[in-house]
Coordinates of C-alpha atoms in Angstrom, one line a residue:
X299 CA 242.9 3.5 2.6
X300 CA 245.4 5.7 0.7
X301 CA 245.4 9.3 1.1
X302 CA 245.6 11.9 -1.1
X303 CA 249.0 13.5 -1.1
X304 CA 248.9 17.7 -1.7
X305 CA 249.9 19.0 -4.9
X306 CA 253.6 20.4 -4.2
X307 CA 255.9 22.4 -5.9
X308 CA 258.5 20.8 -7.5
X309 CA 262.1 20.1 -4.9
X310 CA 264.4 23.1 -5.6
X311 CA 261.7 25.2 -5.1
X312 CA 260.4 24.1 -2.2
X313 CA 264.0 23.6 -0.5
X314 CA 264.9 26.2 2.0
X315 CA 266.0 29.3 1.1
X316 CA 268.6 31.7 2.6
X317 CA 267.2 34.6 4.9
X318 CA 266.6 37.7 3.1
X319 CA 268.4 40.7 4.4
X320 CA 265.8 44.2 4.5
X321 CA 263.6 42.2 2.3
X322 CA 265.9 41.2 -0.7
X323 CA 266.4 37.5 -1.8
X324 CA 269.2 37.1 -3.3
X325 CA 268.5 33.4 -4.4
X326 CA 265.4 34.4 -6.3
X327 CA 266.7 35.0 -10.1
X328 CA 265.7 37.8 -12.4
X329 CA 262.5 36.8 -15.3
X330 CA 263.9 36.0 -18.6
X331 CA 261.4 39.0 -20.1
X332 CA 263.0 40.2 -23.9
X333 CA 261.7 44.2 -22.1
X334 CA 262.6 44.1 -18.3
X335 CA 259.7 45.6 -16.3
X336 CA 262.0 47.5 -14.2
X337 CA 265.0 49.2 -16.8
X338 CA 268.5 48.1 -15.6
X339 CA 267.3 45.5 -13.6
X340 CA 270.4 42.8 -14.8
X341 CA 268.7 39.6 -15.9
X342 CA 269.6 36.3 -13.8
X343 CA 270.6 33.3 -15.0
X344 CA 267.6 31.0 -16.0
X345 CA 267.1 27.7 -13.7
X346 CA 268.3 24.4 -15.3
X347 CA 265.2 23.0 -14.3
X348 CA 263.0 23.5 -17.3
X349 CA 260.1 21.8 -16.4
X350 CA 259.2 24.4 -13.6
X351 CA 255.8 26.0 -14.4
X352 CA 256.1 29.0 -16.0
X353 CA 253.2 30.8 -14.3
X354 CA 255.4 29.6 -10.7
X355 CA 258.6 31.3 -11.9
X356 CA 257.1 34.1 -12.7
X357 CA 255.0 34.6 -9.2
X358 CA 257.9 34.4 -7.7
X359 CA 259.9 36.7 -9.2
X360 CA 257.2 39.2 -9.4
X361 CA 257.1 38.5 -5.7
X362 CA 261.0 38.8 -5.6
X363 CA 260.6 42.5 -7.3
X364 CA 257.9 43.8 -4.8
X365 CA 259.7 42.7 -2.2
X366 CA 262.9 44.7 -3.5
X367 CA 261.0 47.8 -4.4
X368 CA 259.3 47.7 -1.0
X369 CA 262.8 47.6 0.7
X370 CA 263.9 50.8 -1.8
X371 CA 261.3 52.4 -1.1
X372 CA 261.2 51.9 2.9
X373 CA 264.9 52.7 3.4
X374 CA 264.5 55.9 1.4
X375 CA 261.3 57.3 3.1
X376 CA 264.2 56.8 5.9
X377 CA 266.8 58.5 4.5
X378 CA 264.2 61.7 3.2
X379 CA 263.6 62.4 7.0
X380 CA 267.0 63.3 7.6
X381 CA 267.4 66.5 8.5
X382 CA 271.6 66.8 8.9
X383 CA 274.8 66.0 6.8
X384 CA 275.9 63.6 9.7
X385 CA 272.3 61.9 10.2
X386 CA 272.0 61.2 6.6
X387 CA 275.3 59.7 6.3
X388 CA 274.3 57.2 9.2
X389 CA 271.5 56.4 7.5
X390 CA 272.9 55.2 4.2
X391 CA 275.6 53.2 6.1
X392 CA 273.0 51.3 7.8
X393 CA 270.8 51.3 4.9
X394 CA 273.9 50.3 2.9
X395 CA 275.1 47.9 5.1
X396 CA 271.6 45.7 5.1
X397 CA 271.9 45.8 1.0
X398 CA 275.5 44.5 0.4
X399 CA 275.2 42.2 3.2
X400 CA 278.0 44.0 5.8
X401 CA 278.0 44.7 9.4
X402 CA 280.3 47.6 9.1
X403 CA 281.5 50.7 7.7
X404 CA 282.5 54.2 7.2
X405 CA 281.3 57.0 5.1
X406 CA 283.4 60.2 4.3
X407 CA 281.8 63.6 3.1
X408 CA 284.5 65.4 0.8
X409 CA 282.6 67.5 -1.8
X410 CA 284.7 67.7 -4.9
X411 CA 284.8 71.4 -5.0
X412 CA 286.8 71.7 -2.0
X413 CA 284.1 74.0 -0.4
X414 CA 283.0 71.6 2.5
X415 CA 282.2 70.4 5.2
X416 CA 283.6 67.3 5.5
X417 CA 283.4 64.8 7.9
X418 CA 283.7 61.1 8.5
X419 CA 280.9 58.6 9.9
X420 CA 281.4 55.0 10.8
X421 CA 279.3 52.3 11.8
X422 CA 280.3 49.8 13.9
X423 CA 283.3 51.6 14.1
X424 CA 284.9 53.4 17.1
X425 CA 286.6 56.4 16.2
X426 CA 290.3 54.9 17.1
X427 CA 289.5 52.7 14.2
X428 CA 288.4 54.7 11.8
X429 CA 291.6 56.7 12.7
X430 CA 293.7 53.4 12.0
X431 CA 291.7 53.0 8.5
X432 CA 293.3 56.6 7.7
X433 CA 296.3 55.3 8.2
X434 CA 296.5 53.5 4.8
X435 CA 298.0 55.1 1.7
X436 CA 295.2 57.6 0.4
X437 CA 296.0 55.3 -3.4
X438 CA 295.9 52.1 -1.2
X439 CA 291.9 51.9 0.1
X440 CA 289.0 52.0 -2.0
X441 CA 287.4 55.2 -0.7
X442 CA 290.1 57.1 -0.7
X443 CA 290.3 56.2 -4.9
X444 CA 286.4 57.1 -5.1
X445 CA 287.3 60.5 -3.3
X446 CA 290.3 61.5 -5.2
X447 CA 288.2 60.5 -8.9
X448 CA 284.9 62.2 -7.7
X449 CA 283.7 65.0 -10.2
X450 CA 283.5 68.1 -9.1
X451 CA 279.9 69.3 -9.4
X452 CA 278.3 71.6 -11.8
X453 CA 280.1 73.6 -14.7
X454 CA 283.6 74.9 -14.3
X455 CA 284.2 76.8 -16.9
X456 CA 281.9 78.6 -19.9
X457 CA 281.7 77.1 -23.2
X458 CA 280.4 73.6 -24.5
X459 CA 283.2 71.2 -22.5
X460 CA 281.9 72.6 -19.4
X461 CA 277.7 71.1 -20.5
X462 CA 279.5 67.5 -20.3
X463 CA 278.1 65.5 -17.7
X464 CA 281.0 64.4 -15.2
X465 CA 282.3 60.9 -15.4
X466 CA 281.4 59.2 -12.0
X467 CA 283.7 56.0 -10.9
X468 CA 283.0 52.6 -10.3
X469 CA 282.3 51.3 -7.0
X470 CA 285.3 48.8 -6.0
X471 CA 285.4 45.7 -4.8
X472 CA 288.3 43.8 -2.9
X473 CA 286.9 40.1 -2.4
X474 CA 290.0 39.3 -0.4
X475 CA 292.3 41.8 1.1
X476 CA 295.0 39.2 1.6
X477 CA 295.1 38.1 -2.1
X478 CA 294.6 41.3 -3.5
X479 CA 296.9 42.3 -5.9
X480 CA 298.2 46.1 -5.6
X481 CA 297.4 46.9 -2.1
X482 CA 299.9 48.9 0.0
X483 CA 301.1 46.1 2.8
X484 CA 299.8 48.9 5.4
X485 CA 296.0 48.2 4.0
X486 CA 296.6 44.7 4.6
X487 CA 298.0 45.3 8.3
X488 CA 295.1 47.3 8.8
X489 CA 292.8 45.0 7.5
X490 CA 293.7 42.4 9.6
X491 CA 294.5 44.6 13.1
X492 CA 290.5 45.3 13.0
X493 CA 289.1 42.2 11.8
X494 CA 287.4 42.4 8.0
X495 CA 288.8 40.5 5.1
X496 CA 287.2 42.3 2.6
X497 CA 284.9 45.6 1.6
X498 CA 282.9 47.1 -0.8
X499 CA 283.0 51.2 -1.8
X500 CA 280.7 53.0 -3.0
X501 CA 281.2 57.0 -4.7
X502 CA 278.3 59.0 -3.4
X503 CA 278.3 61.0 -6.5
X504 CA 276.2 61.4 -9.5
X505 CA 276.2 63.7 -12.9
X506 CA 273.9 66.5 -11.8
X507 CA 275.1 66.9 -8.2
X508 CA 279.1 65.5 -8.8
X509 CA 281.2 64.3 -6.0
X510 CA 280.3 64.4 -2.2
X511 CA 281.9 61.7 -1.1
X512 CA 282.1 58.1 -0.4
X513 CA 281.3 55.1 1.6
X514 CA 283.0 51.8 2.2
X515 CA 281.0 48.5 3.9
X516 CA 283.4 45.9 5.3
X517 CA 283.2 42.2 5.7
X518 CA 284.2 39.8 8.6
X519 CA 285.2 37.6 5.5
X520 CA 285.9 37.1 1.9
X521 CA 283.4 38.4 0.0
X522 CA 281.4 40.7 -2.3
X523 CA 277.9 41.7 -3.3
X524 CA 276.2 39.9 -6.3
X525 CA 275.1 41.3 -9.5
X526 CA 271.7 42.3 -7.6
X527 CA 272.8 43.7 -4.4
X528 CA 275.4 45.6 -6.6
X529 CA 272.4 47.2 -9.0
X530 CA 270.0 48.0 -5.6
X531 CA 273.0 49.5 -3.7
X532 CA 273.2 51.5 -6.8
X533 CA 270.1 52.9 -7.1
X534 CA 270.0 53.7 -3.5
X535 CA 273.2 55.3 -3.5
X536 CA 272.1 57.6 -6.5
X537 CA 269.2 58.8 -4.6
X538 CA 271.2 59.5 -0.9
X539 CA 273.4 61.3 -3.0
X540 CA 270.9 63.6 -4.6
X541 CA 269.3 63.7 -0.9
X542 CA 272.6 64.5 0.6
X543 CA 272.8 67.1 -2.1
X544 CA 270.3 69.1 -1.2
X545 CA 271.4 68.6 2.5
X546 CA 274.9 70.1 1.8
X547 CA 273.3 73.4 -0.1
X548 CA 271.0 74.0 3.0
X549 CA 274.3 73.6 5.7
X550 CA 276.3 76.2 2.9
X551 CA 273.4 78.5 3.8
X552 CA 273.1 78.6 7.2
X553 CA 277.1 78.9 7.7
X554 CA 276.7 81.4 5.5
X555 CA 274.3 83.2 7.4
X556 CA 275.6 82.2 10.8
X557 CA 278.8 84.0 9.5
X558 CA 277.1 87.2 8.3
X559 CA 275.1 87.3 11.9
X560 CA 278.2 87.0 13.7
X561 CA 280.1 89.8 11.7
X562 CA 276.8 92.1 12.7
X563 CA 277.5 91.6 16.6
X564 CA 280.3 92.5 18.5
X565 CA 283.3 90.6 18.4
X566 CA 284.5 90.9 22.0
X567 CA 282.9 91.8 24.9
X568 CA 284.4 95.5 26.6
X569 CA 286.2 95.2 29.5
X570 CA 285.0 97.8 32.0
X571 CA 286.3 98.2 35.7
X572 CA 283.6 97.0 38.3
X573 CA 281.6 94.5 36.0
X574 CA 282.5 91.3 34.2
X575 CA 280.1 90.3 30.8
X576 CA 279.4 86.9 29.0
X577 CA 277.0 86.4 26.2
X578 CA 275.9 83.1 24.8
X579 CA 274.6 83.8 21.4
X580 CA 272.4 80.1 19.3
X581 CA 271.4 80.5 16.0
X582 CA 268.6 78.9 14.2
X583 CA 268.8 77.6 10.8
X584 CA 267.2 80.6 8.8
X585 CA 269.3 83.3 10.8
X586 CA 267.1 85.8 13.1
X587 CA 267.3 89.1 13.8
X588 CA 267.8 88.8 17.6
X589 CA 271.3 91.6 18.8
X590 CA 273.0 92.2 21.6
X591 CA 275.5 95.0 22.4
X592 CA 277.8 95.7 24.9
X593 CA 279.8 99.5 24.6
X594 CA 281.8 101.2 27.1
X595 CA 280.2 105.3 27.5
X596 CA 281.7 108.5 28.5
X597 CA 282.8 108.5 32.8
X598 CA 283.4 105.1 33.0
X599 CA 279.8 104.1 31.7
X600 CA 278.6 101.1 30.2
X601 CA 275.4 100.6 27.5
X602 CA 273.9 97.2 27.8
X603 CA 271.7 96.4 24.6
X604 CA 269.1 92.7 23.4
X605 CA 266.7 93.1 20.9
X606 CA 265.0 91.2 18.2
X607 CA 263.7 92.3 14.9
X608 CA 260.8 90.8 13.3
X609 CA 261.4 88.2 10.2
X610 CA 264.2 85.3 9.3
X611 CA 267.0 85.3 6.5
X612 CA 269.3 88.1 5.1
X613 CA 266.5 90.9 5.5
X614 CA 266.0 90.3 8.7
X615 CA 269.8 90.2 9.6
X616 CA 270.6 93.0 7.9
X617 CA 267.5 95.7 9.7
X618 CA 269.3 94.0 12.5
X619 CA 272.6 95.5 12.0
X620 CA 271.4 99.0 11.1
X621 CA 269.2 99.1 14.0
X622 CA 272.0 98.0 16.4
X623 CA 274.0 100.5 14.4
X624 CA 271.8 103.4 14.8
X625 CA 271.3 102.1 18.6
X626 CA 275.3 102.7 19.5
X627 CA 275.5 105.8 17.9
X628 CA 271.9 107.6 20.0
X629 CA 274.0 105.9 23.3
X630 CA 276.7 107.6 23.1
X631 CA 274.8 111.0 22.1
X632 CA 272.3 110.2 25.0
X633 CA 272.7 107.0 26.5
X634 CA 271.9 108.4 30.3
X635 CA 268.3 108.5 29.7
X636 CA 267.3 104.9 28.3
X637 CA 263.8 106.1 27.3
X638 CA 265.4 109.2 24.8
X639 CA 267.4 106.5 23.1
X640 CA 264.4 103.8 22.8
X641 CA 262.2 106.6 21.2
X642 CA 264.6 107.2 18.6
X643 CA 265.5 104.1 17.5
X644 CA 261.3 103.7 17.2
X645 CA 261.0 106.6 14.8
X646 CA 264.0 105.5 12.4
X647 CA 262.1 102.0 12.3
X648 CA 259.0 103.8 11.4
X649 CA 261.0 105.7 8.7
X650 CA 263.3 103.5 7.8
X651 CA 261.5 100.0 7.8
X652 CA 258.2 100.7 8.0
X653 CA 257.3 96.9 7.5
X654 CA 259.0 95.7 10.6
X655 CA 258.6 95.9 14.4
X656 CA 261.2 95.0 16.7
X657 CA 261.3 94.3 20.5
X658 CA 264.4 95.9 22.3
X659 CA 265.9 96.6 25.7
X660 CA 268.7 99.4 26.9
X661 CA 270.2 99.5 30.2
X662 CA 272.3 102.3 30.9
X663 CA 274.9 100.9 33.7
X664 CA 277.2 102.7 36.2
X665 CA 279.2 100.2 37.4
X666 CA 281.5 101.7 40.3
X667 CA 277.7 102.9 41.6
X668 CA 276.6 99.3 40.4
X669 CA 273.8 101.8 39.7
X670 CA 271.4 100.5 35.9
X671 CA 268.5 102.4 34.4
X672 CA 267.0 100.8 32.0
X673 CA 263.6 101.0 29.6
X674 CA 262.4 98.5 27.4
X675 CA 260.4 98.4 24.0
X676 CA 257.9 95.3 24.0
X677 CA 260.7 93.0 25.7
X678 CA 261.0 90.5 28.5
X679 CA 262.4 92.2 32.2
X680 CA 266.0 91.5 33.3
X681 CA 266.4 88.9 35.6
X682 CA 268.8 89.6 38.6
X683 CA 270.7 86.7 40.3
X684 CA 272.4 86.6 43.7
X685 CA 273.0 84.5 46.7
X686 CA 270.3 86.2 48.5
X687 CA 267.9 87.0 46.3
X688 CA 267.0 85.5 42.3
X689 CA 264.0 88.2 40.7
X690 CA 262.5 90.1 38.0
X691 CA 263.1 93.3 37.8
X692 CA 259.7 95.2 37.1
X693 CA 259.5 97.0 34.4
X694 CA 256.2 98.5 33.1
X695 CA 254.1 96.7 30.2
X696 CA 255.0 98.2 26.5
X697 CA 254.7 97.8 23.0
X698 CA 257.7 96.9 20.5
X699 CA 259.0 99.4 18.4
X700 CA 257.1 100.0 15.2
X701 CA 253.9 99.0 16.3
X702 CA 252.3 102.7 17.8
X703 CA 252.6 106.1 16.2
X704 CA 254.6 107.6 19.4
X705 CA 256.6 105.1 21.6
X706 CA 257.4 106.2 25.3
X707 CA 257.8 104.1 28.2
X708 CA 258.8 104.7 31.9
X709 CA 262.7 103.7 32.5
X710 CA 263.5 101.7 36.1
X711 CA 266.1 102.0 37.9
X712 CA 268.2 99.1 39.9
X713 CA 270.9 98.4 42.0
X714 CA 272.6 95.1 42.2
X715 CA 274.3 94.0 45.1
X716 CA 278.1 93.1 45.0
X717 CA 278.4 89.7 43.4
X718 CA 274.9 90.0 41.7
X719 CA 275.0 89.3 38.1
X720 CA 272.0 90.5 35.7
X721 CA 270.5 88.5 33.0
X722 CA 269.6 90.3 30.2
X723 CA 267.7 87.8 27.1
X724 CA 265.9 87.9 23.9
X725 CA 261.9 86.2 23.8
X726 CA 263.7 83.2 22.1
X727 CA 265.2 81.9 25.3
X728 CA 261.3 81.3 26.5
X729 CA 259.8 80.1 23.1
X730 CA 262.3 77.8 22.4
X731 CA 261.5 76.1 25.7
X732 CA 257.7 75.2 23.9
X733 CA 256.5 76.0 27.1
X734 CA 253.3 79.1 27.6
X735 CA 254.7 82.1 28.6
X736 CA 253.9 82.0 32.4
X737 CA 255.2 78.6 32.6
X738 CA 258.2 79.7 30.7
X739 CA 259.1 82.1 33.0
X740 CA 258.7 80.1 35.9
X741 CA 261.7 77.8 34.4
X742 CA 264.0 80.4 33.6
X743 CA 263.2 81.9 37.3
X744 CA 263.6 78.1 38.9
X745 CA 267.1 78.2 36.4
X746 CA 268.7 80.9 37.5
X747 CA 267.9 80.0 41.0
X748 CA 269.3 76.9 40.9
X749 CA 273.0 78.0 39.8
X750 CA 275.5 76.1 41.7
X751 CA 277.1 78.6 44.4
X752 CA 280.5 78.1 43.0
X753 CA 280.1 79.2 39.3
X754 CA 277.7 82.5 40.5
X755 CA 281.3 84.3 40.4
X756 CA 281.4 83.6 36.5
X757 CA 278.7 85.5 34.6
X758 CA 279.8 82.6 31.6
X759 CA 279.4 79.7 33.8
X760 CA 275.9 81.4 35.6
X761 CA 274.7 82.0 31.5
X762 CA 275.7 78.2 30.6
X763 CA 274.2 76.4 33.7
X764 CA 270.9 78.2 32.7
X765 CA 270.9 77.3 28.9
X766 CA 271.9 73.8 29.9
X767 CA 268.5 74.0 32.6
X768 CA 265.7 75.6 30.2
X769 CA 267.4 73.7 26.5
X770 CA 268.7 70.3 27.7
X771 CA 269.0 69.1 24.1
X772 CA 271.0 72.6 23.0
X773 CA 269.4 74.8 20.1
X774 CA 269.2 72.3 17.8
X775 CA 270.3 74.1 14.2
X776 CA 268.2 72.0 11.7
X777 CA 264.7 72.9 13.6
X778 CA 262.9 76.3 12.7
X779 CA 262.7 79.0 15.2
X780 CA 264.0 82.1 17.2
X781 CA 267.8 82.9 17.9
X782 CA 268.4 83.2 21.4
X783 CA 270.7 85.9 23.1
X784 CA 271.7 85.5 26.9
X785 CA 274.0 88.7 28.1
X786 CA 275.3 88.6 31.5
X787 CA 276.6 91.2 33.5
X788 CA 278.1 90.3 37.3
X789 CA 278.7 93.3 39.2
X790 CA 281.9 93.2 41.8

């Protein structure tokens, strides 16, 4: 008895197919619409095969589209979360490198306008190689063509030539670096010394946000994208660029701000006989108002200074520097009594930024008496480390500045032993830890206690080991929150 046979498609379309790479098929052709449903989209040749259902052909190429515009879509959700110049850059080489079909290559970041940053990422790369890839002619390899025809973003000049919308270049293609014709002989010793016959560049620039940069993929052999690996690659380069855009504005800003903070603090550290200082000073992205201050006084003295005003951003930096202003100029008037100088930095706050509050700690230090009195305004105690002993210093319970009508609080007075160094720090150090308070101080206690006995002569080295202890990952500068001061003093 015969059996019935299933309806099948006809052969080519039911032959195997090549493995799609992140979701794209590049065997699956374009429909022959008169309006493309997706604008740009080039149009594919149509099969020879003409007796092919028409409502097949057209499943499958709707199919072949979702599956395309799924891939888009996933790799930039990727890209979006990106949160650094350098981490986005990694993602669109690997991103870029699953779309053209490539296991390797490099990205450069070279804004047009010559501000910076630049940098260079590579994937699959070491860095010796990517050191041997700038050894060819700048003219010679593709990227370094993009870079040097990039537009420079946004107007340059006023008048009407200055509206025009830059010119962006054309990706390049070398199918074959040994049969190119034009290359510098050093591209093709280059070429061959780490292993790829031929590459595919990509300018990371578009018309609104110019020219950022670059990025090359490289093949193990000849070859080069198709027409619709060339039009995805395109539209994701487009969007990384505009994402990388707004990632280079936001990196201006914090160096910018970085920069002012650091022209508000001290620039060196005074020597003093009898003591020896260190500070370690971590920024976060917005800019805080967290000080130090380290000035020698009158007799051999020396006025020891953290504090932290309330808020983020240029405000906040700039009450920091007239408040660590006013502070330098009330310890030299009457830095021996701690408490005097406190209560007037509180009333110019009151007068002078009403709006803010700010936590702050001075220690007026003796060092040939290794003698310290000290009163504090809202702010964590001093923490003294020794060989014999690793404590906080009590200090009594009090409000910031700013945040009573009258501020007074009882100063302390210590003595470290020889070799003792005191740790003076800002509220950041514990919050940045995510920790509660309690437990927070518990790890900066266990921290200090646990320097190594040979770097407890270096106030720098006992200030590192503890950052290194409570923020094993560093202060990372793209995530929100409080600067963090660490001042060190180690008495002799």
């Amino acid at each position: 008895m015969a059996s019935n046979a299933p309806v099948g498609k006809p052969t080519d379309m039911s032959a195997p197919r090549l493995p799609k790479v992140a979701g794209i098929d590049s065997t699956v052709p374009a429909p022959p619409h008169t309006t493309a449903p997706l604008p740009g989209v080039p149009p594919a040749a149509i099969p020879s095969d003409a007796a092919l259902p028409p409502g097949v052909l057209i499943q499958d190429r709707l199919a072949s589209w979702v599956s395309d515009l799924t891939t888009l879509h996933e790799l930039t959700e990727r890209l979006i979360k990106t949160s650094s110049l350098d981490e986005a850059l990694r993602e669109v080489l690997g991103a870029g490198a699953a779309l053209v079909g490539a296991r390797r290559g490099m990205a450069v970041l070279e804004p047009a306008d010559g501000l910076g940053p630049t940098s260079t990422i590579g994937l699959g790369l070491a860095h010796a190689d990517l050191g041997t890839i700038e050894t060819v002619p700048r003219g010679s390899g593709s990227y370094g063509r993009l870079l040097d025809g990039l537009p420079d973003a946004g107007p340059t000049a006023p008048g009407p030539s200055s509206a025009r919308p830059a010119r962006v270049p054309e990706p390049i293609a070398i199918r074959d670096v040994r049969t190119e014709e034009g290359l510098d002989p050093r591209h093709r010793e280059v070429a061959a010394r780490l292993g790829y016959a031929a590459s595919y560049a990509l300018p990371l620039a578009t018309e609104e946000a110019g020219g950022l940069g670059a990025a090359v993929w490289l093949y193990d052999e000849p070859a080069e994208p198709d027409e619709r690996r060339r039009h995805l690659i395109g539209l994701y380069g487009r969007f990384a660029t505009e994402h990388l855009a707004r990632l280079l504005q936001v990196e201006r800003a914090r160096a910018r701000v970085a920069t002012v903070a650091e022209e508000l603090l001290p620039s060196r550290l005074p020597r003093v006989p009898g003591v020896r200082l260190a500070v370690r000073h971590l920024t976060g992205p917005q800019g805080g108002g967290d000080w130090y201050d380290a000035l020698p006084l009158p007799e051999g003295a020396l006025g020891l200074a953290v504090g932290s005003v309330s808020g983020t951003g240029p405000s906040a930096l700039a009450a920091m520097g007239r408040l660590r202003a006013s502070l330098r100029a009330y310890a030299v008037m009457e830095g021996e009594d701690p408490v005097a100088v406190l209560s007037d930095l509180e009333l110019l706050l009151r007068l002078t930024e009403p709006a803010r509050s700010a936590t702050a700690l001075f220690a007026y230090a003796e060092p040939a008496q290794r003698r310290i009195v000290l009163a504090g305004a809202g702010h964590a105690p001093p923490l003294v480390v020794g060989d014999h002993r690793t404590e906080f210093v009590e200090t009594s319970l009090s409000a910031p500045l700013g945040m009573l009508t009258c501020w007074e609080a009882p100063s302390v007075e210590l003595s470290p032993a020889p070799g003792e160094t005191v740790l003076l720090y800002t509220d950041g150090l514990l919050r940045r830890t995510g920790d509660a308070t309690d437990r927070a101080f518990a790890r900066l206690h266990a921290a200090a206690a646990s320097v190594p006995g040979a770097d407890r002569s270096d106030p720098g080295a006992v200030a590192d080991h503890v950052l290194r202890t409570l923020l094993p990952g560093g202060l990372d500068p793209a995530v929100e929150g409080e600067d963090v001061v660490l001042l060190a003093a180690r008495f002799a």
